[in-house]
Short mmCIF file of C-alpha atoms and ligand atoms in Angstrom, two decimals:
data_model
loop_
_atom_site.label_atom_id
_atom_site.label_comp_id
_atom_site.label_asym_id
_atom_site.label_seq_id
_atom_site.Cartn_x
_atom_site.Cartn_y
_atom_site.Cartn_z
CA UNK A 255 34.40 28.31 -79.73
CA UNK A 256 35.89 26.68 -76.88
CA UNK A 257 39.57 25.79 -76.83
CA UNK A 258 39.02 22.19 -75.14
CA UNK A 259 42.64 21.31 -77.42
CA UNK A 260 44.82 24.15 -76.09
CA UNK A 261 48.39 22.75 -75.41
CA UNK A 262 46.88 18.80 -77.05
CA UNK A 263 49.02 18.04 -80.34
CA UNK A 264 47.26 16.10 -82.63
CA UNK A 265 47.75 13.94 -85.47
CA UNK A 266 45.12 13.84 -88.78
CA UNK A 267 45.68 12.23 -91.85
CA UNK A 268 44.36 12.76 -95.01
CA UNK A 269 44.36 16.12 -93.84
CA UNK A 270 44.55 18.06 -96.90
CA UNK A 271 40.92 17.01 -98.34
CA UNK A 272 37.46 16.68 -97.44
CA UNK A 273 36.66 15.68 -93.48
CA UNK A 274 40.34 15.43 -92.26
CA UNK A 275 40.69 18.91 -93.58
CA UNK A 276 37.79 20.64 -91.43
CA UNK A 277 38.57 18.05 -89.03
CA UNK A 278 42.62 19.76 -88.67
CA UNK A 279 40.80 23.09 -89.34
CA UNK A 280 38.36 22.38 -85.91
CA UNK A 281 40.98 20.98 -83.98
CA UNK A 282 43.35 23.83 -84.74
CA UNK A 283 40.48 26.41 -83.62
CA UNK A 284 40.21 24.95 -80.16
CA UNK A 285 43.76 25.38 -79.44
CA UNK A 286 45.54 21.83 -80.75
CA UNK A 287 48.75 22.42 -82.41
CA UNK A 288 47.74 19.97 -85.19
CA UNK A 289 50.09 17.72 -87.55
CA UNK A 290 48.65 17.54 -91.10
CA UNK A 291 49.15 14.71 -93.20
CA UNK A 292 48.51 13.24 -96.65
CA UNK A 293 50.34 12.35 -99.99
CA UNK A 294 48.53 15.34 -101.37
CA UNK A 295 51.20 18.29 -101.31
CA UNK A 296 49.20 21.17 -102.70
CA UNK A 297 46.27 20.17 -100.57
CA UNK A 298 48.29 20.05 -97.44
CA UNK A 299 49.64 23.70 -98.70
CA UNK A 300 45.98 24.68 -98.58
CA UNK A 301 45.27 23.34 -95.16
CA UNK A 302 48.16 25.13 -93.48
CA UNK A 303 47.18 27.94 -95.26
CA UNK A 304 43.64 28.00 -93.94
CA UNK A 305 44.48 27.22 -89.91
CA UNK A 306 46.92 29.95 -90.34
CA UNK A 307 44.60 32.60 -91.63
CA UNK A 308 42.33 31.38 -88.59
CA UNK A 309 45.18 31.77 -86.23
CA UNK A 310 46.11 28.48 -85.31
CA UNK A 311 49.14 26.71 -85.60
CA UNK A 312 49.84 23.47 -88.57
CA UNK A 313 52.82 21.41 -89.12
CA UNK A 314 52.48 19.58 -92.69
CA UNK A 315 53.89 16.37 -93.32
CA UNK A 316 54.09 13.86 -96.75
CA UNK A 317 53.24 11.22 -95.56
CA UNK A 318 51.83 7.64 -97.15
CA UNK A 319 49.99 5.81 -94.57
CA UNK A 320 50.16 2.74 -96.37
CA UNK A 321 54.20 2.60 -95.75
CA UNK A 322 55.33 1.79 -92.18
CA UNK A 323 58.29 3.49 -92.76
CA UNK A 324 56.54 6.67 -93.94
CA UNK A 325 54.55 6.77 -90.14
CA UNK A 326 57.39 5.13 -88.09
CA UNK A 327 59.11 8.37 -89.10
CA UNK A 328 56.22 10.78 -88.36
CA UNK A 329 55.52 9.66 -85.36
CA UNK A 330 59.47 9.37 -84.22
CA UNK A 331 59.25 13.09 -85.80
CA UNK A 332 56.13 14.41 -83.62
CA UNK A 333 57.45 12.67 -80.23
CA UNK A 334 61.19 14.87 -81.17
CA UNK A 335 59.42 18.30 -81.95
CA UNK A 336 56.18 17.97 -79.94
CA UNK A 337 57.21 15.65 -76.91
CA UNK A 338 53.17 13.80 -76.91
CA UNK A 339 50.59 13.30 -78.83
CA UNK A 340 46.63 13.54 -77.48
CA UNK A 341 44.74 12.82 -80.22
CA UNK A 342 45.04 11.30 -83.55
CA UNK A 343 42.44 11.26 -86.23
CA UNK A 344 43.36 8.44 -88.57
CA UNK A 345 41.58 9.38 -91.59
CA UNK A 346 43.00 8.70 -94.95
CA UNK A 347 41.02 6.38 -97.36
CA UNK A 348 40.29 6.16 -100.92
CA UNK A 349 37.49 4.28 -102.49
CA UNK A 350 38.47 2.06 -105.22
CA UNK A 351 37.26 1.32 -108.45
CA UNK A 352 33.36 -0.14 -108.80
CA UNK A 353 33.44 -3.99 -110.01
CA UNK A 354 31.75 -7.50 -109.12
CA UNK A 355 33.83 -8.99 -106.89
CA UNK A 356 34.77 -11.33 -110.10
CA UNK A 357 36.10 -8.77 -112.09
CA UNK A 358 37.44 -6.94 -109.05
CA UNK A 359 41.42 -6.36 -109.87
CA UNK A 360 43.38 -7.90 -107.88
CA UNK A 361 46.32 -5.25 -107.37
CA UNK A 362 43.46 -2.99 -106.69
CA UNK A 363 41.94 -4.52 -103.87
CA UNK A 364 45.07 -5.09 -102.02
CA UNK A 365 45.93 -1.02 -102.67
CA UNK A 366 42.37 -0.30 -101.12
CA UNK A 367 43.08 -2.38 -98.01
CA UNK A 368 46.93 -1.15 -97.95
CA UNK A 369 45.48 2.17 -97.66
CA UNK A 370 41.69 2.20 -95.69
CA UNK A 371 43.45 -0.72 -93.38
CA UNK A 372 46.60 -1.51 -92.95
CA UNK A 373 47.25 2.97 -92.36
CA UNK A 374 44.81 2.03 -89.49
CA UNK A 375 46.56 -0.85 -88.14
CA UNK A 376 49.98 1.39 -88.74
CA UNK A 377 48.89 4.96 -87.23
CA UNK A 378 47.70 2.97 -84.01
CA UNK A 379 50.47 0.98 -83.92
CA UNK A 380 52.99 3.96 -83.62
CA UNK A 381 50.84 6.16 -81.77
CA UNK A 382 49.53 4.55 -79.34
CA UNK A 383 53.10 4.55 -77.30
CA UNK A 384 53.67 8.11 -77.68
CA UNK A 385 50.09 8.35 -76.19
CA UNK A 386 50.59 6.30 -73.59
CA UNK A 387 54.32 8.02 -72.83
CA UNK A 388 51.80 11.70 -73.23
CA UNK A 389 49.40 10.34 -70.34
CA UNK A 390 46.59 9.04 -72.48
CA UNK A 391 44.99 10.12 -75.25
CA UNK A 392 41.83 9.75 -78.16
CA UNK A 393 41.98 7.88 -81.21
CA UNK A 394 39.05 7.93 -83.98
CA UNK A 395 39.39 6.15 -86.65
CA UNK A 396 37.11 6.41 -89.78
CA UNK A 397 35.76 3.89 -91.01
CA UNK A 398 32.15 4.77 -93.44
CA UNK A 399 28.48 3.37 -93.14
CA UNK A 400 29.77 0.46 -95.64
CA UNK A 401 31.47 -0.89 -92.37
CA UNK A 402 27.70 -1.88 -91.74
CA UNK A 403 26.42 -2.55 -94.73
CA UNK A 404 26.89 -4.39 -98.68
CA UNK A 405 27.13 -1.51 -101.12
CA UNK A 406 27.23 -3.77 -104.45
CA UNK A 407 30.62 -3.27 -106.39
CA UNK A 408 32.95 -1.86 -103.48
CA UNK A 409 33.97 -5.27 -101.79
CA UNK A 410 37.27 -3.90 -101.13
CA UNK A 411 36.03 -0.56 -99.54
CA UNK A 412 33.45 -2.15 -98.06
CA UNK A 413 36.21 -5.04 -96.42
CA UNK A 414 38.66 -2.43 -95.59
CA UNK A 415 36.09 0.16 -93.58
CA UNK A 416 34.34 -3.50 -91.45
CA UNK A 417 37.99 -4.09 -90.74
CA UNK A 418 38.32 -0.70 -89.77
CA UNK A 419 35.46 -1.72 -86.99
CA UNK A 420 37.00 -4.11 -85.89
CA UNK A 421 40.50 -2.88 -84.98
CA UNK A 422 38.73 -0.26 -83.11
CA UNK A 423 37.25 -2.37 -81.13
CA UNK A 424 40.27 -4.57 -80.33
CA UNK A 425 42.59 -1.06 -79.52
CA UNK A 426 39.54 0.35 -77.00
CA UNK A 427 40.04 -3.07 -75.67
CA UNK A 428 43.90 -3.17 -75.23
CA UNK A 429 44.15 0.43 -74.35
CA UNK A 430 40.98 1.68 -72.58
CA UNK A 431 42.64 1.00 -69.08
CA UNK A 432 45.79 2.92 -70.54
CA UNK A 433 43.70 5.96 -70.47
CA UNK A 434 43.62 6.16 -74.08
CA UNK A 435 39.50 5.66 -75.97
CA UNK A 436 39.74 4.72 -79.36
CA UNK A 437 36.36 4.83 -81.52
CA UNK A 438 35.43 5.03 -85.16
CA UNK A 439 33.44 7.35 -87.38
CA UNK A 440 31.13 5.74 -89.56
CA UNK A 441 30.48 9.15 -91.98
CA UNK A 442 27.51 8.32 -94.71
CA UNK A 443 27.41 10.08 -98.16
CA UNK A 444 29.31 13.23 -97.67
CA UNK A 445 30.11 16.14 -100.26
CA UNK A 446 34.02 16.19 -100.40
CA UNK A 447 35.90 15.82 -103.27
CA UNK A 448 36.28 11.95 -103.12
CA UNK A 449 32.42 11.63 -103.25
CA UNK A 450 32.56 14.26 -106.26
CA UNK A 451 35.22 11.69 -108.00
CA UNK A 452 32.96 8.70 -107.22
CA UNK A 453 29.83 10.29 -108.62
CA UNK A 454 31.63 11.51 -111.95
CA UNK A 455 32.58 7.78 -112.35
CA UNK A 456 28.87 6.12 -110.95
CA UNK A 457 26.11 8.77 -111.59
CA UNK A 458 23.58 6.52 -111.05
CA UNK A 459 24.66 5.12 -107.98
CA UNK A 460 25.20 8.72 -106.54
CA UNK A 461 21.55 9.68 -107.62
CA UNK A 462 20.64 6.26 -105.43
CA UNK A 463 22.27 7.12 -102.68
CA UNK A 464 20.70 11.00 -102.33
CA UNK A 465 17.51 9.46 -102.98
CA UNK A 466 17.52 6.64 -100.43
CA UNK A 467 18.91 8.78 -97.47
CA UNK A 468 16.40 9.98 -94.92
CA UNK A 469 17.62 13.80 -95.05
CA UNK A 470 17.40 13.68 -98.60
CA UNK A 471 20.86 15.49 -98.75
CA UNK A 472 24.48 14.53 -98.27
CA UNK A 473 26.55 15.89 -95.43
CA UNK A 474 28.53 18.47 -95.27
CA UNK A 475 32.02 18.00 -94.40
CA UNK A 476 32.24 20.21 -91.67
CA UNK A 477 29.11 17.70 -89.78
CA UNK A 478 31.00 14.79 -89.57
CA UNK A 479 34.20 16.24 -89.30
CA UNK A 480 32.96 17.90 -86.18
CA UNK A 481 31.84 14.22 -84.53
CA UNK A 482 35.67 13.10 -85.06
CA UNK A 483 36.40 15.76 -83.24
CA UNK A 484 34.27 15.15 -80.54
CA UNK A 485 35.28 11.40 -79.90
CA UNK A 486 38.35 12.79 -79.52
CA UNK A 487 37.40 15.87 -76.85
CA UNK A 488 37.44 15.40 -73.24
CA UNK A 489 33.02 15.27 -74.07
CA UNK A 490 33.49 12.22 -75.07
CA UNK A 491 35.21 10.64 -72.18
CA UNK A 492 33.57 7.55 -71.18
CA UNK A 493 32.75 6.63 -75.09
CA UNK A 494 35.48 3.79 -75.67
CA UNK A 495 35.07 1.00 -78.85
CA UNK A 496 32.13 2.79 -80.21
CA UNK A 497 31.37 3.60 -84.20
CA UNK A 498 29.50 6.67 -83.87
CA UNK A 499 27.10 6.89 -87.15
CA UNK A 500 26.61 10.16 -89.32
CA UNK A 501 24.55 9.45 -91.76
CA UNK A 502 21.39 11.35 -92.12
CA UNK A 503 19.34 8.24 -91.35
CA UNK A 504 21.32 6.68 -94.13
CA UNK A 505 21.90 3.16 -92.17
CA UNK A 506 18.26 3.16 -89.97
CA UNK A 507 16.99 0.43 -92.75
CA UNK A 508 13.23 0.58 -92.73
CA UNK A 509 10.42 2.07 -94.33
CA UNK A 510 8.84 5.56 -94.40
CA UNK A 511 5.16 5.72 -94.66
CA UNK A 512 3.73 6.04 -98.44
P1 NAD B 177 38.93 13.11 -99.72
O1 NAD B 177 39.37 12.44 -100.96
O2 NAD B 177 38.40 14.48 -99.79
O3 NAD B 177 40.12 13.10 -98.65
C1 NAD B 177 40.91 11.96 -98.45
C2 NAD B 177 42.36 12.40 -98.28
O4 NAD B 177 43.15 11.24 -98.04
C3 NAD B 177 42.92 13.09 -99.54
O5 NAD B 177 43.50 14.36 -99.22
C4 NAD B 177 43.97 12.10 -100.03
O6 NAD B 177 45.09 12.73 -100.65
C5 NAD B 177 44.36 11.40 -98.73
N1 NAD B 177 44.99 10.13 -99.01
C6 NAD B 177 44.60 9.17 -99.89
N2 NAD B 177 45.49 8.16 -99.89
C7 NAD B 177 46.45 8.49 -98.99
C8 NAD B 177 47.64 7.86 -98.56
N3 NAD B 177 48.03 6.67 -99.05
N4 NAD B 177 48.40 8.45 -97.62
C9 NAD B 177 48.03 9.67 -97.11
N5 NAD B 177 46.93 10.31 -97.49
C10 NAD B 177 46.15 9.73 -98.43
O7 NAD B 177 37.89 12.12 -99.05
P2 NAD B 177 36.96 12.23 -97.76
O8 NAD B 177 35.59 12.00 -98.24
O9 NAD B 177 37.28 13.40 -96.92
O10 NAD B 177 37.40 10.89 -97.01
C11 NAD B 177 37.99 10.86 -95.74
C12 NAD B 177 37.67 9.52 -95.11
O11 NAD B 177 36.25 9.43 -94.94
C13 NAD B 177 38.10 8.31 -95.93
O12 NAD B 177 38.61 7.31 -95.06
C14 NAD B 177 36.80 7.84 -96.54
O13 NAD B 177 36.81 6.45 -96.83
C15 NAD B 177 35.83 8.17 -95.44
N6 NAD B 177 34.43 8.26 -95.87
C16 NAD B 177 34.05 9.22 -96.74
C17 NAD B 177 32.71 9.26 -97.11
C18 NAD B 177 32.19 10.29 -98.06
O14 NAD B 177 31.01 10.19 -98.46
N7 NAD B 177 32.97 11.29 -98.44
C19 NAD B 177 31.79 8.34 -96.61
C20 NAD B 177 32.24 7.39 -95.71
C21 NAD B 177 33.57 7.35 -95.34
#
């Protein structure tokens, strides 16, 4: 394992689940001292927890990325204990309930976007100056494979992760002479706990979804986790605005032979 993040402090949110877990859990094995955050409490416990066992070093924080105040404060708090910040992994999403856009609630659209969007908007909009005060810096945001594409009944996921796409694009833009890349992740079907919730609720969609992916599997969380952290590594240096796919083939839309 290299330690390409030794003496780099890094943000992740949703950190105590799924991809921004192994994601923290990577990052923390090459060296980062890595912030943790999400509104899940016990999960966060079990993050620290597991980057400690490993050796590496975890600050947890409750945070809501939704609420500006919630990552004003974070932020303020990293730039006080940790003086910069090199990379951030904004991460956090949830998917939403599964209705025609005519039945779609309301409330719950705007608490998808609040939280798949607006966190976006908000993590970049407080980190980027601690970045730019640090040097320069990484940013990957995720966005999912339904930034691409029309999966029926998730308009507001499916709004939310395109938006995600497109603030990426307009951050590399504003900040790529800065010295600071920002790209997205654009993670397929992949087995973490959310995808577990979502398959409980749609069985037949998730039985879809193995079947019409090219690897005939879902991902692991540690594979996509491990291309957030790359966008993020000094690897990736001259990859700026980019949504890097990983999706076993999920997205390449044609046909295999009968
Ligand atoms: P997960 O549910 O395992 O982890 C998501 C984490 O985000 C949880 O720990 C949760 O507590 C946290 N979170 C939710 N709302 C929050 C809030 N308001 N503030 C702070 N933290 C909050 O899910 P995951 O699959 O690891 O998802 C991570 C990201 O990957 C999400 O943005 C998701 O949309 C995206 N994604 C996942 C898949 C997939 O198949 N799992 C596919 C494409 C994109």
């Amino acid at each position: 394992m290299t330690d390409d993040f030794k003496g780099k402090v890094v943000l992740v949110t949703g950190a105590g689940s799924g991809i921004g877990r192994h994601a923290a859990q990577t990052f923390a094995s090459r060296g980062a001292l890595v912030y943790a955050a999400d509104v899940n409490e016990q999960g966060l416990a079990g993050t620290q927890e597991l980057i400690a066992k490993a050796g590496g070093t975890a600050t947890v924080a409750w945070v809501d990325v939704a609420s500006e105040d919630d990552i004003s404060a974070l932020l303020a708090r990293i730039g006080k204990e940790a003086g910069r910040l090199d990379a951030a992994f904004n991460n956090a999403g949830i998917t939403g309930g599964t209705h025609r856009i005519e039945d779609y609630p309301t409330d719950d659209f705007d608490k998808v976007l609040s939280v798949n969007l607006r966190s976006v908007f908000l993590g970049m909009k407080y980190e980027l100056p601690l970045m730019k005060r640090s040097g320069g810096g990484a940013i990957c945001n995720t966005a999912s494979v339904a930034a691409l594409t029309g999966p029926g009944g998730m308009s507001a996921y499916a709004a939310s992760k395109h938006g995600v796409h497109g603030l990426t694009r307009v951050a590399a833009m504003e900040n790529a002479a800065h010295g600071i890349r920002v790209n997205a992740l654009a993670p397929g079907w992949t087995e973490t706990p959310m995808v577990a919730a979502n398959s409980i609720q749609n069985p037949a969609f998730a039985q879809l979804a193995r079947t019409a992916i090219p690897a005939k599997r879902g991902a692991q969380p540690a594979e996509v986790a491990d291309a957030a952290v790359w966008l993020c590594s000094p690897a990736a240096s001259y990859v700026i605005g980019q949504m890097l796919v990983v999706d076993g083939g999920m997205t390449i839309g044609g046909f295999e032979l009968p």
